Amino acid sequence: MNRVAAAARRIAALLFRPFYLFKQKAPLTAYILNRLVTMAVMLFLLGFAVFGLMELAPGDIVDQIMMQQLFSEGDSQRGAVRNQQAMSMDQLEARRASLGLDQPFYIQYLRWLERVILHHDLGTSLISRAPVSFLIASRLANSVLLNIISLVLITFFSFFLGVYFSTKAGTHADLAVTFFALVLHAFPGMLLLILLQLFASVSGLFPVTAYPPFPFASNPPGFVFSYAHHIFLPLLASFLGGIGGTLRMIRATMLDQLGQPYITSIRARGIGEWRVYFHHAFRNTLNPYITGSANLLASLFSGSLILEIIFAYPGIGRLMYEAVLQEDINLVLANIMFVSFLVLLGMVLADILLALVDPRIRYGKD
Amino acid sequence: MKKLAMIVVLAVLALSCSRNDELSMEDISALTGAGVTEILAKTSAKPWRGEEFTPGKLGGTWNSVMDQDPKTFNILIAQQDNISAGIVNSMLDYLVDYDPLTKEWKPHCASFEIIPDEKTDTLDLIYTLRDDMYWSFYNSNRKIKVTSDDVIFWYNEIDGDPAFQSSGYYQQFLTMEDGTEAHIDIEKIDDRRFVFHFPRIVAEPLLATNTDIAPRLDYEQAKREKGVQGVQDLFSVNTDPKNIPSMGKWFLAEYTPGQRLVFKRNGDYWDRDSKGTAIPYYEEQIVRIIPDENTQFLLFKEGQIETYTARPEDLDELVTKANSDYTVFNNEGALSASFWTFNQNPANNETPQYEWFTKKEFRQAMSCLLNRDRIIYQVYRGLAAPKLSFFPEPNRFYDPEIVLQYTYSPEQAEKLLAGIGIKKDSAGIMRDSQNRPIEFNLTIRSESAVMNDIASIISDECGKLGIKINIRVLDFQKLVEQIFNTFDWESIIMGLSGSQIFPSQGSNVWASGGNLHLWYPQQKSPATDWEARVDYLYNEGAFTVDPQKAKAYWDEFQGILLEQCPVIYLVRPRSFEALLNRWNQSNVYFDNLNGFEITHIFLNQ
């Protein structure tokens, strides 16, 4: 028995030795490869869990189809009267089978994986039969555009104000800004959106929707101007809702760094305040920000559901919301896997960035 | 100064804490009654009674909203989605109209002739298509005549092919007297005429055959080349909508996902005014996709959309706005209504609720505890009417004498309950003969705030009599699961589509074997004598052509359902439509029979 165990250990050592040697030689690359493999496993498990959860949810898309034919609160008869019949139970079962929904969820999942990995096909929406890739692509650019503008504004202003007011700690201006940052951080985002929309309606200065009423292709320059006009208030809501937290974090971390002995030591050596702030203290401030921003990449591609509903913005949030309600699993899964992939990728990138900006973090022997 | 300010603040606080006397039901009724009169006075009542339309002028853009993206432009797939069906139907047309005023069928795209053969008990229905209908293409001179082949292809090759799982498939079959199923065949006579051969004489052959006319050319080619899959994949939302042929009022010229649809007027449409101008009059229709109703309301107030269906909470603001640039139209109560029903499925036969719910007297008592007037005043602010008849007015067999007898009367409810051994104890709690307290759940959909208020009123009224009702708010999907799979609900409030303009509509609800026979679906054989009788009457009525003979069946049919109370209808809310005044209103009508009639609307010049 011992001999068998020893042989197994030897084989394992033989198999893993190249990895071990590679890790010794290129620790950061090995770390990244390791994270990518972990990412693939996590994505697989996540997909499995999503399919399992959708299976647990009552009903499926075929039930949805039938219900839509049967139930309706309102009613009004126009000239044309037709004998609308609901689908029979046999038809429902046939429909379920044709969509593969009669199979256990793990079989459905494996089929989905086969289609995505082997045929590079995200499939079609179960309800509309439109390609999932088309449905997502038609809204992705809008979500990315909105989120990039919002992210850049929030990052720029929160960094600038956070650093600036950390140098003014304890002053009246600092107290006021900290107070407002706290209020903005705690203020419900949905309420802020509704208030801004009401402001737009009452004042007439801004549109109550966030997207121009005509497409880009019909008038590109006009569209750009109109987009800026339409997006201003939703962007302001997003900005006000996001700046409070980041500003407070940057300010607090800066204050923490400025109180460290190494800053005192640097100052004692006569190094200028500008260099103290930006070359030393600020660089270390980035550490918690980067750690906490692993999902920034994903957030660029995710929708902003509440904003999209209230301000009628054609982003991906609404698409996914409807897909979840209707249990359109192909559409839901494609989006969840995509966003999850971005979150995991963001975490890997954040770790690499940390290694680059923080001299204390190294993946090698030294 | 500070002391003065403090005194003022305290005084304000004290005053604000003073107790107002609660309003009695009479006070509420008086206030609501005045409010109703005021609201109705500020709105316009203009029902359509068959008036001729005045000729309009071409031009303008109609702006509207919808709250979701269309899922498809494929006619077959659109059967599954109401939003998509609305879009697709704007490019199609149908065979015949039913006039709810005269209660008669009339030609639309086709005239018709019904030829019953009493000897063989068969019936032929011959349709003759108009000669001026074409499949047209946006920005193209190409035109293809609409022929019998379009209808026959769809009937035989799409609806009639079980592989497509079309909802029209089962409409092609009739139950014969011996219980077997026989097919209604279609046959081409010539390019404009086709005939449906009914294997048995039916009362409403037009109802079973009135259908949209679908374009054969694209679907036939897709089926020939790629089979079922090819047909289902046709005209998805990623196709260029300009390629979709239209024989209806509109071409779909643009679809931008999440943003808007643009329709262009089809100048080839056959329906024309007295001057020969094709309707509609406006050249373009832009439909923006706006999911939130509040945003839709704001857009209407800004004049960016032409109409708005007012919610109860918007009504005051809409009608009291000074110098408004719109008109609000009102109509009578809806033809159909939501209802309250009780679970009589034997899957729950070990529960006390099953024992109570299966007793006619219990359901009648619940009907007597349903305070419709209170619902109308408190929930709908007086802007609704009770639903007491089974068939709506446009139904040929509507009879004002046949109405629900079990209207609000707690005294009668108490008597009915006493008749089945349910009485109040000394603590005022209703108990059955086994001393069990009468308590059950009332499930409502989470999406509806109005239903929540109605359920609270029902619970309160029953509570006064010592019956405890627990309101359960459920997600729609969960509710559906309970109704169709687990059957573990007790009582429920819901609404169904369709308003039974024809008595034979709703076979899946009223027939005992129907999959939507809510209280006990898909019975192998009728569970009760009265359900068996309803099945018999339904079947006889549907196959009796003579109105006098049929009336006897349908009268009894209504009477049984109103007596047995398997469902208890609630109220018929009024609805309100606001329309911008930039549109000429001479051709605008609004009623509960024809809805918002704006097919001939045109701009003021």
PDB file of C-alpha atoms in Angstrom, chain A residues 56-61 63-99 124-131 134-135 138-139 142 194 197-198 200-202 204-216 218 223 230 305 308-315 318-319 322-328, chain B residues 67-69 71-72 77 79-82 89 94 96-99 105 164-167 169-171 206-208 210-212 229 232-233 236-238 254-260 286 288-292 294-295 298-299 301-302 304 334-336 338 445 448 451 475-478 480-481 483-485 494-499 501-502 504-505 507-508 515-516 518 522 592-599:
ATOM      1  CA  LEU A  56     -35.770  25.957  -9.115  1.00  0.00           C
ATOM      2  CA  ALA A  57     -37.747  29.037 -10.115  1.00  0.00           C
ATOM      3  CA  PRO A  58     -41.421  28.224 -10.685  1.00  0.00           C
ATOM      4  CA  GLY A  59     -42.495  27.711 -14.288  1.00  0.00           C
ATOM      5  CA  ASP A  60     -40.513  28.275 -17.425  1.00  0.00           C
ATOM      6  CA  ILE A  61     -40.713  30.272 -20.595  1.00  0.00           C
ATOM      7  CA  ASP A  63     -45.643  28.734 -19.021  1.00  0.00           C
ATOM      8  CA  GLN A  64     -44.951  32.405 -19.620  1.00  0.00           C
ATOM      9  CA  ILE A  65     -46.064  32.081 -23.213  1.00  0.00           C
ATOM     10  CA  MET A  66     -49.299  30.389 -22.244  1.00  0.00           C
ATOM     11  CA  MET A  67     -50.019  32.815 -19.431  1.00  0.00           C
ATOM     12  CA  GLN A  68     -49.604  35.768 -21.691  1.00  0.00           C
ATOM     13  CA  GLN A  69     -52.307  34.356 -23.933  1.00  0.00           C
ATOM     14  CA  LEU A  70     -54.655  33.638 -21.078  1.00  0.00           C
ATOM     15  CA  PHE A  71     -54.408  36.349 -18.488  1.00  0.00           C
ATOM     16  CA  SER A  72     -55.005  39.991 -18.908  1.00  0.00           C
ATOM     17  CA  GLU A  73     -56.472  42.552 -16.548  1.00  0.00           C
ATOM     18  CA  GLY A  74     -57.750  44.949 -19.156  1.00  0.00           C
ATOM     19  CA  ASP A  75     -59.939  44.281 -22.118  1.00  0.00           C
ATOM     20  CA  SER A  76     -61.269  46.149 -25.086  1.00  0.00           C
ATOM     21  CA  GLN A  77     -62.829  44.703 -28.191  1.00  0.00           C
ATOM     22  CA  ARG A  78     -62.141  46.295 -31.530  1.00  0.00           C
ATOM     23  CA  GLY A  79     -63.782  45.423 -34.814  1.00  0.00           C
ATOM     24  CA  ALA A  80     -61.855  42.238 -35.414  1.00  0.00           C
ATOM     25  CA  VAL A  81     -62.943  39.377 -33.243  1.00  0.00           C
ATOM     26  CA  ARG A  82     -61.093  36.136 -33.488  1.00  0.00           C
ATOM     27  CA  ASN A  83     -61.465  32.972 -31.568  1.00  0.00           C
ATOM     28  CA  GLN A  84     -58.162  33.100 -29.752  1.00  0.00           C
ATOM     29  CA  GLN A  85     -57.395  29.718 -28.321  1.00  0.00           C
ATOM     30  CA  ALA A  86     -54.855  28.982 -25.669  1.00  0.00           C
ATOM     31  CA  MET A  87     -52.289  26.327 -26.430  1.00  0.00           C
ATOM     32  CA  SER A  88     -53.237  22.837 -25.424  1.00  0.00           C
ATOM     33  CA  MET A  89     -51.238  20.843 -22.884  1.00  0.00           C
ATOM     34  CA  ASP A  90     -49.871  18.644 -25.689  1.00  0.00           C
ATOM     35  CA  GLN A  91     -48.700  21.683 -27.580  1.00  0.00           C
ATOM     36  CA  LEU A  92     -47.066  23.065 -24.466  1.00  0.00           C
ATOM     37  CA  GLU A  93     -45.163  19.839 -23.911  1.00  0.00           C
ATOM     38  CA  ALA A  94     -44.108  19.775 -27.565  1.00  0.00           C
ATOM     39  CA  ARG A  95     -42.899  23.348 -27.270  1.00  0.00           C
ATOM     40  CA  ARG A  96     -41.022  22.527 -24.093  1.00  0.00           C
ATOM     41  CA  ALA A  97     -39.356  19.569 -25.789  1.00  0.00           C
ATOM     42  CA  SER A  98     -38.426  21.576 -28.860  1.00  0.00           C
ATOM     43  CA  LEU A  99     -36.643  24.096 -26.630  1.00  0.00           C
ATOM     44  CA  THR A 124     -31.056  32.313 -29.780  1.00  0.00           C
ATOM     45  CA  SER A 125     -33.472  33.887 -27.361  1.00  0.00           C
ATOM     46  CA  LEU A 126     -36.016  31.257 -26.374  1.00  0.00           C
ATOM     47  CA  ILE A 127     -38.945  33.611 -26.766  1.00  0.00           C
ATOM     48  CA  SER A 128     -38.015  35.630 -29.842  1.00  0.00           C
ATOM     49  CA  ARG A 129     -35.581  33.267 -31.608  1.00  0.00           C
ATOM     50  CA  ALA A 130     -33.377  36.318 -32.253  1.00  0.00           C
ATOM     51  CA  PRO A 131     -29.617  35.695 -31.887  1.00  0.00           C
ATOM     52  CA  PHE A 134     -27.504  40.535 -31.616  1.00  0.00           C
ATOM     53  CA  LEU A 135     -29.723  41.326 -28.640  1.00  0.00           C
ATOM     54  CA  SER A 138     -27.634  46.139 -29.777  1.00  0.00           C
ATOM     55  CA  ARG A 139     -27.514  47.561 -26.272  1.00  0.00           C
ATOM     56  CA  ASN A 142     -25.060  52.320 -24.965  1.00  0.00           C
ATOM     57  CA  ILE A 194     -36.955  60.563  -9.856  1.00  0.00           C
ATOM     58  CA  GLN A 197     -36.614  63.740 -13.718  1.00  0.00           C
ATOM     59  CA  LEU A 198     -39.286  65.820 -12.006  1.00  0.00           C
ATOM     60  CA  ALA A 200     -36.513  68.233 -15.848  1.00  0.00           C
ATOM     61  CA  SER A 201     -40.262  68.085 -16.316  1.00  0.00           C
ATOM     62  CA  VAL A 202     -41.057  71.149 -14.227  1.00  0.00           C
ATOM     63  CA  GLY A 204     -38.349  72.239 -19.074  1.00  0.00           C
ATOM     64  CA  LEU A 205     -34.555  72.657 -19.222  1.00  0.00           C
ATOM     65  CA  PHE A 206     -33.797  69.004 -19.810  1.00  0.00           C
ATOM     66  CA  PRO A 207     -35.602  66.041 -21.422  1.00  0.00           C
ATOM     67  CA  VAL A 208     -37.272  63.475 -19.179  1.00  0.00           C
ATOM     68  CA  THR A 209     -35.641  60.645 -21.095  1.00  0.00           C
ATOM     69  CA  ALA A 210     -31.944  59.891 -21.324  1.00  0.00           C
ATOM     70  CA  TYR A 211     -31.653  59.127 -25.003  1.00  0.00           C
ATOM     71  CA  PRO A 212     -32.364  61.181 -28.121  1.00  0.00           C
ATOM     72  CA  PRO A 213     -35.639  60.376 -29.860  1.00  0.00           C
ATOM     73  CA  PHE A 214     -33.810  59.676 -33.144  1.00  0.00           C
ATOM     74  CA  PRO A 215     -30.950  57.280 -33.974  1.00  0.00           C
ATOM     75  CA  PHE A 216     -27.310  58.237 -34.526  1.00  0.00           C
ATOM     76  CA  SER A 218     -30.107  59.794 -39.106  1.00  0.00           C
ATOM     77  CA  PHE A 223     -27.314  63.151 -32.189  1.00  0.00           C
ATOM     78  CA  HIS A 230     -30.387  64.022 -22.747  1.00  0.00           C
ATOM     79  CA  LEU A 305     -31.414  49.029 -14.443  1.00  0.00           C
ATOM     80  CA  GLU A 308     -32.603  52.696 -17.733  1.00  0.00           C
ATOM     81  CA  ILE A 309     -36.194  52.188 -16.632  1.00  0.00           C
ATOM     82  CA  ILE A 310     -36.881  55.662 -15.250  1.00  0.00           C
ATOM     83  CA  PHE A 311     -35.057  57.591 -17.971  1.00  0.00           C
ATOM     84  CA  ALA A 312     -35.833  55.081 -20.748  1.00  0.00           C
ATOM     85  CA  TYR A 313     -32.161  54.549 -21.583  1.00  0.00           C
ATOM     86  CA  PRO A 314     -31.632  51.691 -24.066  1.00  0.00           C
ATOM     87  CA  GLY A 315     -28.969  49.859 -22.092  1.00  0.00           C
ATOM     88  CA  ARG A 318     -33.638  46.423 -19.223  1.00  0.00           C
ATOM     89  CA  LEU A 319     -32.928  43.632 -21.652  1.00  0.00           C
ATOM     90  CA  GLU A 322     -37.056  41.264 -19.044  1.00  0.00           C
ATOM     91  CA  ALA A 323     -35.073  38.129 -19.868  1.00  0.00           C
ATOM     92  CA  VAL A 324     -34.959  37.109 -16.206  1.00  0.00           C
ATOM     93  CA  LEU A 325     -38.682  37.758 -15.753  1.00  0.00           C
ATOM     94  CA  GLN A 326     -39.468  35.661 -18.812  1.00  0.00           C
ATOM     95  CA  GLU A 327     -36.899  32.999 -17.927  1.00  0.00           C
ATOM     96  CA  ASP A 328     -35.218  33.363 -21.293  1.00  0.00           C
TER      97      ASP A 328
ATOM     98  CA  ASP B  67     -43.295  49.775 -22.709  1.00  0.00           C
ATOM     99  CA  GLN B  68     -41.287  46.847 -24.086  1.00  0.00           C
ATOM    100  CA  ASP B  69     -39.343  45.947 -27.162  1.00  0.00           C
ATOM    101  CA  LYS B  71     -39.643  40.212 -29.505  1.00  0.00           C
ATOM    102  CA  THR B  72     -40.166  39.317 -33.151  1.00  0.00           C
ATOM    103  CA  ILE B  77     -43.752  33.653 -33.039  1.00  0.00           C
ATOM    104  CA  GLN B  79     -48.652  34.588 -31.177  1.00  0.00           C
ATOM    105  CA  GLN B  80     -46.676  34.173 -27.971  1.00  0.00           C
ATOM    106  CA  ASP B  81     -46.173  37.837 -27.228  1.00  0.00           C
ATOM    107  CA  ASN B  82     -48.877  40.500 -27.164  1.00  0.00           C
ATOM    108  CA  ASN B  89     -50.773  43.210 -36.940  1.00  0.00           C
ATOM    109  CA  TYR B  94     -58.168  40.223 -41.254  1.00  0.00           C
ATOM    110  CA  VAL B  96     -64.383  40.028 -41.235  1.00  0.00           C
ATOM    111  CA  ASP B  97     -65.572  42.446 -38.532  1.00  0.00           C
ATOM    112  CA  TYR B  98     -68.048  41.944 -35.742  1.00  0.00           C
ATOM    113  CA  ASP B  99     -70.184  44.973 -35.007  1.00  0.00           C
ATOM    114  CA  TRP B 105     -70.789  40.242 -38.709  1.00  0.00           C
ATOM    115  CA  PHE B 164     -45.397  24.643 -35.631  1.00  0.00           C
ATOM    116  CA  GLN B 165     -47.405  24.358 -32.384  1.00  0.00           C
ATOM    117  CA  SER B 166     -49.634  27.198 -33.551  1.00  0.00           C
ATOM    118  CA  SER B 167     -52.464  28.268 -31.280  1.00  0.00           C
ATOM    119  CA  TYR B 169     -54.168  24.260 -34.737  1.00  0.00           C
ATOM    120  CA  TYR B 170     -56.987  23.082 -32.485  1.00  0.00           C
ATOM    121  CA  GLN B 171     -59.397  25.614 -33.967  1.00  0.00           C
ATOM    122  CA  LEU B 206     -67.085  33.128 -38.824  1.00  0.00           C
ATOM    123  CA  LEU B 207     -65.622  33.262 -35.354  1.00  0.00           C
ATOM    124  CA  ALA B 208     -63.688  30.045 -35.906  1.00  0.00           C
ATOM    125  CA  ASN B 210     -61.760  34.859 -38.991  1.00  0.00           C
ATOM    126  CA  THR B 211     -58.026  35.085 -39.349  1.00  0.00           C
ATOM    127  CA  ASP B 212     -55.131  37.377 -40.198  1.00  0.00           C
ATOM    128  CA  GLN B 229     -36.765  25.973 -38.308  1.00  0.00           C
ATOM    129  CA  GLN B 232     -39.569  30.108 -37.116  1.00  0.00           C
ATOM    130  CA  ASP B 233     -36.364  32.012 -37.807  1.00  0.00           C
ATOM    131  CA  SER B 236     -36.566  38.000 -36.352  1.00  0.00           C
ATOM    132  CA  VAL B 237     -35.834  41.388 -34.759  1.00  0.00           C
ATOM    133  CA  ASN B 238     -32.365  41.392 -36.333  1.00  0.00           C
ATOM    134  CA  GLU B 254     -37.093  51.140 -38.725  1.00  0.00           C
ATOM    135  CA  TYR B 255     -36.490  49.325 -35.473  1.00  0.00           C
ATOM    136  CA  THR B 256     -33.756  50.496 -33.116  1.00  0.00           C
ATOM    137  CA  PRO B 257     -33.597  48.108 -30.139  1.00  0.00           C
ATOM    138  CA  GLY B 258     -34.540  49.687 -26.858  1.00  0.00           C
ATOM    139  CA  GLN B 259     -35.285  53.001 -28.549  1.00  0.00           C
ATOM    140  CA  ARG B 260     -38.001  53.207 -31.150  1.00  0.00           C
ATOM    141  CA  ILE B 286     -42.976  56.896 -34.258  1.00  0.00           C
ATOM    142  CA  ARG B 288     -40.733  55.128 -28.580  1.00  0.00           C
ATOM    143  CA  ILE B 289     -39.936  52.360 -26.129  1.00  0.00           C
ATOM    144  CA  ILE B 290     -40.502  53.848 -22.673  1.00  0.00           C
ATOM    145  CA  PRO B 291     -40.788  51.244 -19.913  1.00  0.00           C
ATOM    146  CA  ASP B 292     -41.873  53.484 -17.045  1.00  0.00           C
ATOM    147  CA  ASN B 294     -44.523  57.866 -15.010  1.00  0.00           C
ATOM    148  CA  THR B 295     -42.111  58.801 -17.770  1.00  0.00           C
ATOM    149  CA  LEU B 298     -44.432  63.208 -18.315  1.00  0.00           C
ATOM    150  CA  LEU B 299     -43.912  62.836 -22.064  1.00  0.00           C
ATOM    151  CA  LYS B 301     -47.750  66.366 -20.484  1.00  0.00           C
ATOM    152  CA  GLU B 302     -44.866  67.766 -22.512  1.00  0.00           C
ATOM    153  CA  GLN B 304     -44.301  64.570 -26.985  1.00  0.00           C
ATOM    154  CA  ALA B 334     -65.065  47.599 -19.178  1.00  0.00           C
ATOM    155  CA  LEU B 335     -66.924  44.612 -20.587  1.00  0.00           C
ATOM    156  CA  SER B 336     -65.028  42.080 -18.519  1.00  0.00           C
ATOM    157  CA  SER B 338     -61.559  40.422 -12.545  1.00  0.00           C
ATOM    158  CA  ARG B 445     -50.762  39.210  -7.843  1.00  0.00           C
ATOM    159  CA  SER B 448     -51.345  45.116  -8.866  1.00  0.00           C
ATOM    160  CA  MET B 451     -55.978  44.280  -6.277  1.00  0.00           C
ATOM    161  CA  ASP B 475     -45.312  36.832  -7.777  1.00  0.00           C
ATOM    162  CA  PHE B 476     -47.232  36.038 -10.967  1.00  0.00           C
ATOM    163  CA  GLN B 477     -44.961  33.148 -11.883  1.00  0.00           C
ATOM    164  CA  LYS B 478     -45.425  31.519  -8.498  1.00  0.00           C
ATOM    165  CA  VAL B 480     -49.246  30.317 -12.112  1.00  0.00           C
ATOM    166  CA  GLU B 481     -47.278  27.411 -10.691  1.00  0.00           C
ATOM    167  CA  ILE B 483     -52.833  27.181 -10.357  1.00  0.00           C
ATOM    168  CA  PHE B 484     -51.512  24.758 -12.934  1.00  0.00           C
ATOM    169  CA  ASN B 485     -49.140  22.435 -11.145  1.00  0.00           C
ATOM    170  CA  MET B 494     -57.488  37.377 -11.115  1.00  0.00           C
ATOM    171  CA  GLY B 495     -58.608  38.451 -14.557  1.00  0.00           C
ATOM    172  CA  LEU B 496     -58.748  36.623 -17.866  1.00  0.00           C
ATOM    173  CA  SER B 497     -58.440  38.003 -21.342  1.00  0.00           C
ATOM    174  CA  GLY B 498     -61.510  38.102 -23.565  1.00  0.00           C
ATOM    175  CA  SER B 499     -64.906  39.357 -22.640  1.00  0.00           C
ATOM    176  CA  ILE B 501     -68.742  38.715 -26.776  1.00  0.00           C
ATOM    177  CA  PHE B 502     -69.560  35.292 -28.158  1.00  0.00           C
ATOM    178  CA  SER B 504     -68.855  29.967 -27.090  1.00  0.00           C
ATOM    179  CA  GLN B 505     -65.637  31.832 -26.277  1.00  0.00           C
ATOM    180  CA  SER B 507     -64.096  26.864 -23.824  1.00  0.00           C
ATOM    181  CA  ASN B 508     -60.955  26.285 -21.776  1.00  0.00           C
ATOM    182  CA  ASN B 515     -57.047  23.689 -18.906  1.00  0.00           C
ATOM    183  CA  LEU B 516     -58.206  26.985 -17.415  1.00  0.00           C
ATOM    184  CA  LEU B 518     -59.547  27.293 -12.642  1.00  0.00           C
ATOM    185  CA  GLN B 522     -58.765  19.224 -16.637  1.00  0.00           C
ATOM    186  CA  ASN B 592     -66.232  50.136 -24.192  1.00  0.00           C
ATOM    187  CA  LEU B 593     -67.392  48.307 -27.328  1.00  0.00           C
ATOM    188  CA  ASN B 594     -64.960  49.598 -29.929  1.00  0.00           C
ATOM    189  CA  GLY B 595     -62.287  51.063 -27.670  1.00  0.00           C
ATOM    190  CA  PHE B 596     -60.446  54.238 -28.684  1.00  0.00           C
ATOM    191  CA  GLU B 597     -61.570  54.737 -32.286  1.00  0.00           C
ATOM    192  CA  ILE B 598     -58.879  56.866 -33.944  1.00  0.00           C
ATOM    193  CA  THR B 599     -58.437  55.096 -37.285  1.00  0.00           C
TER     194      THR B 599
END
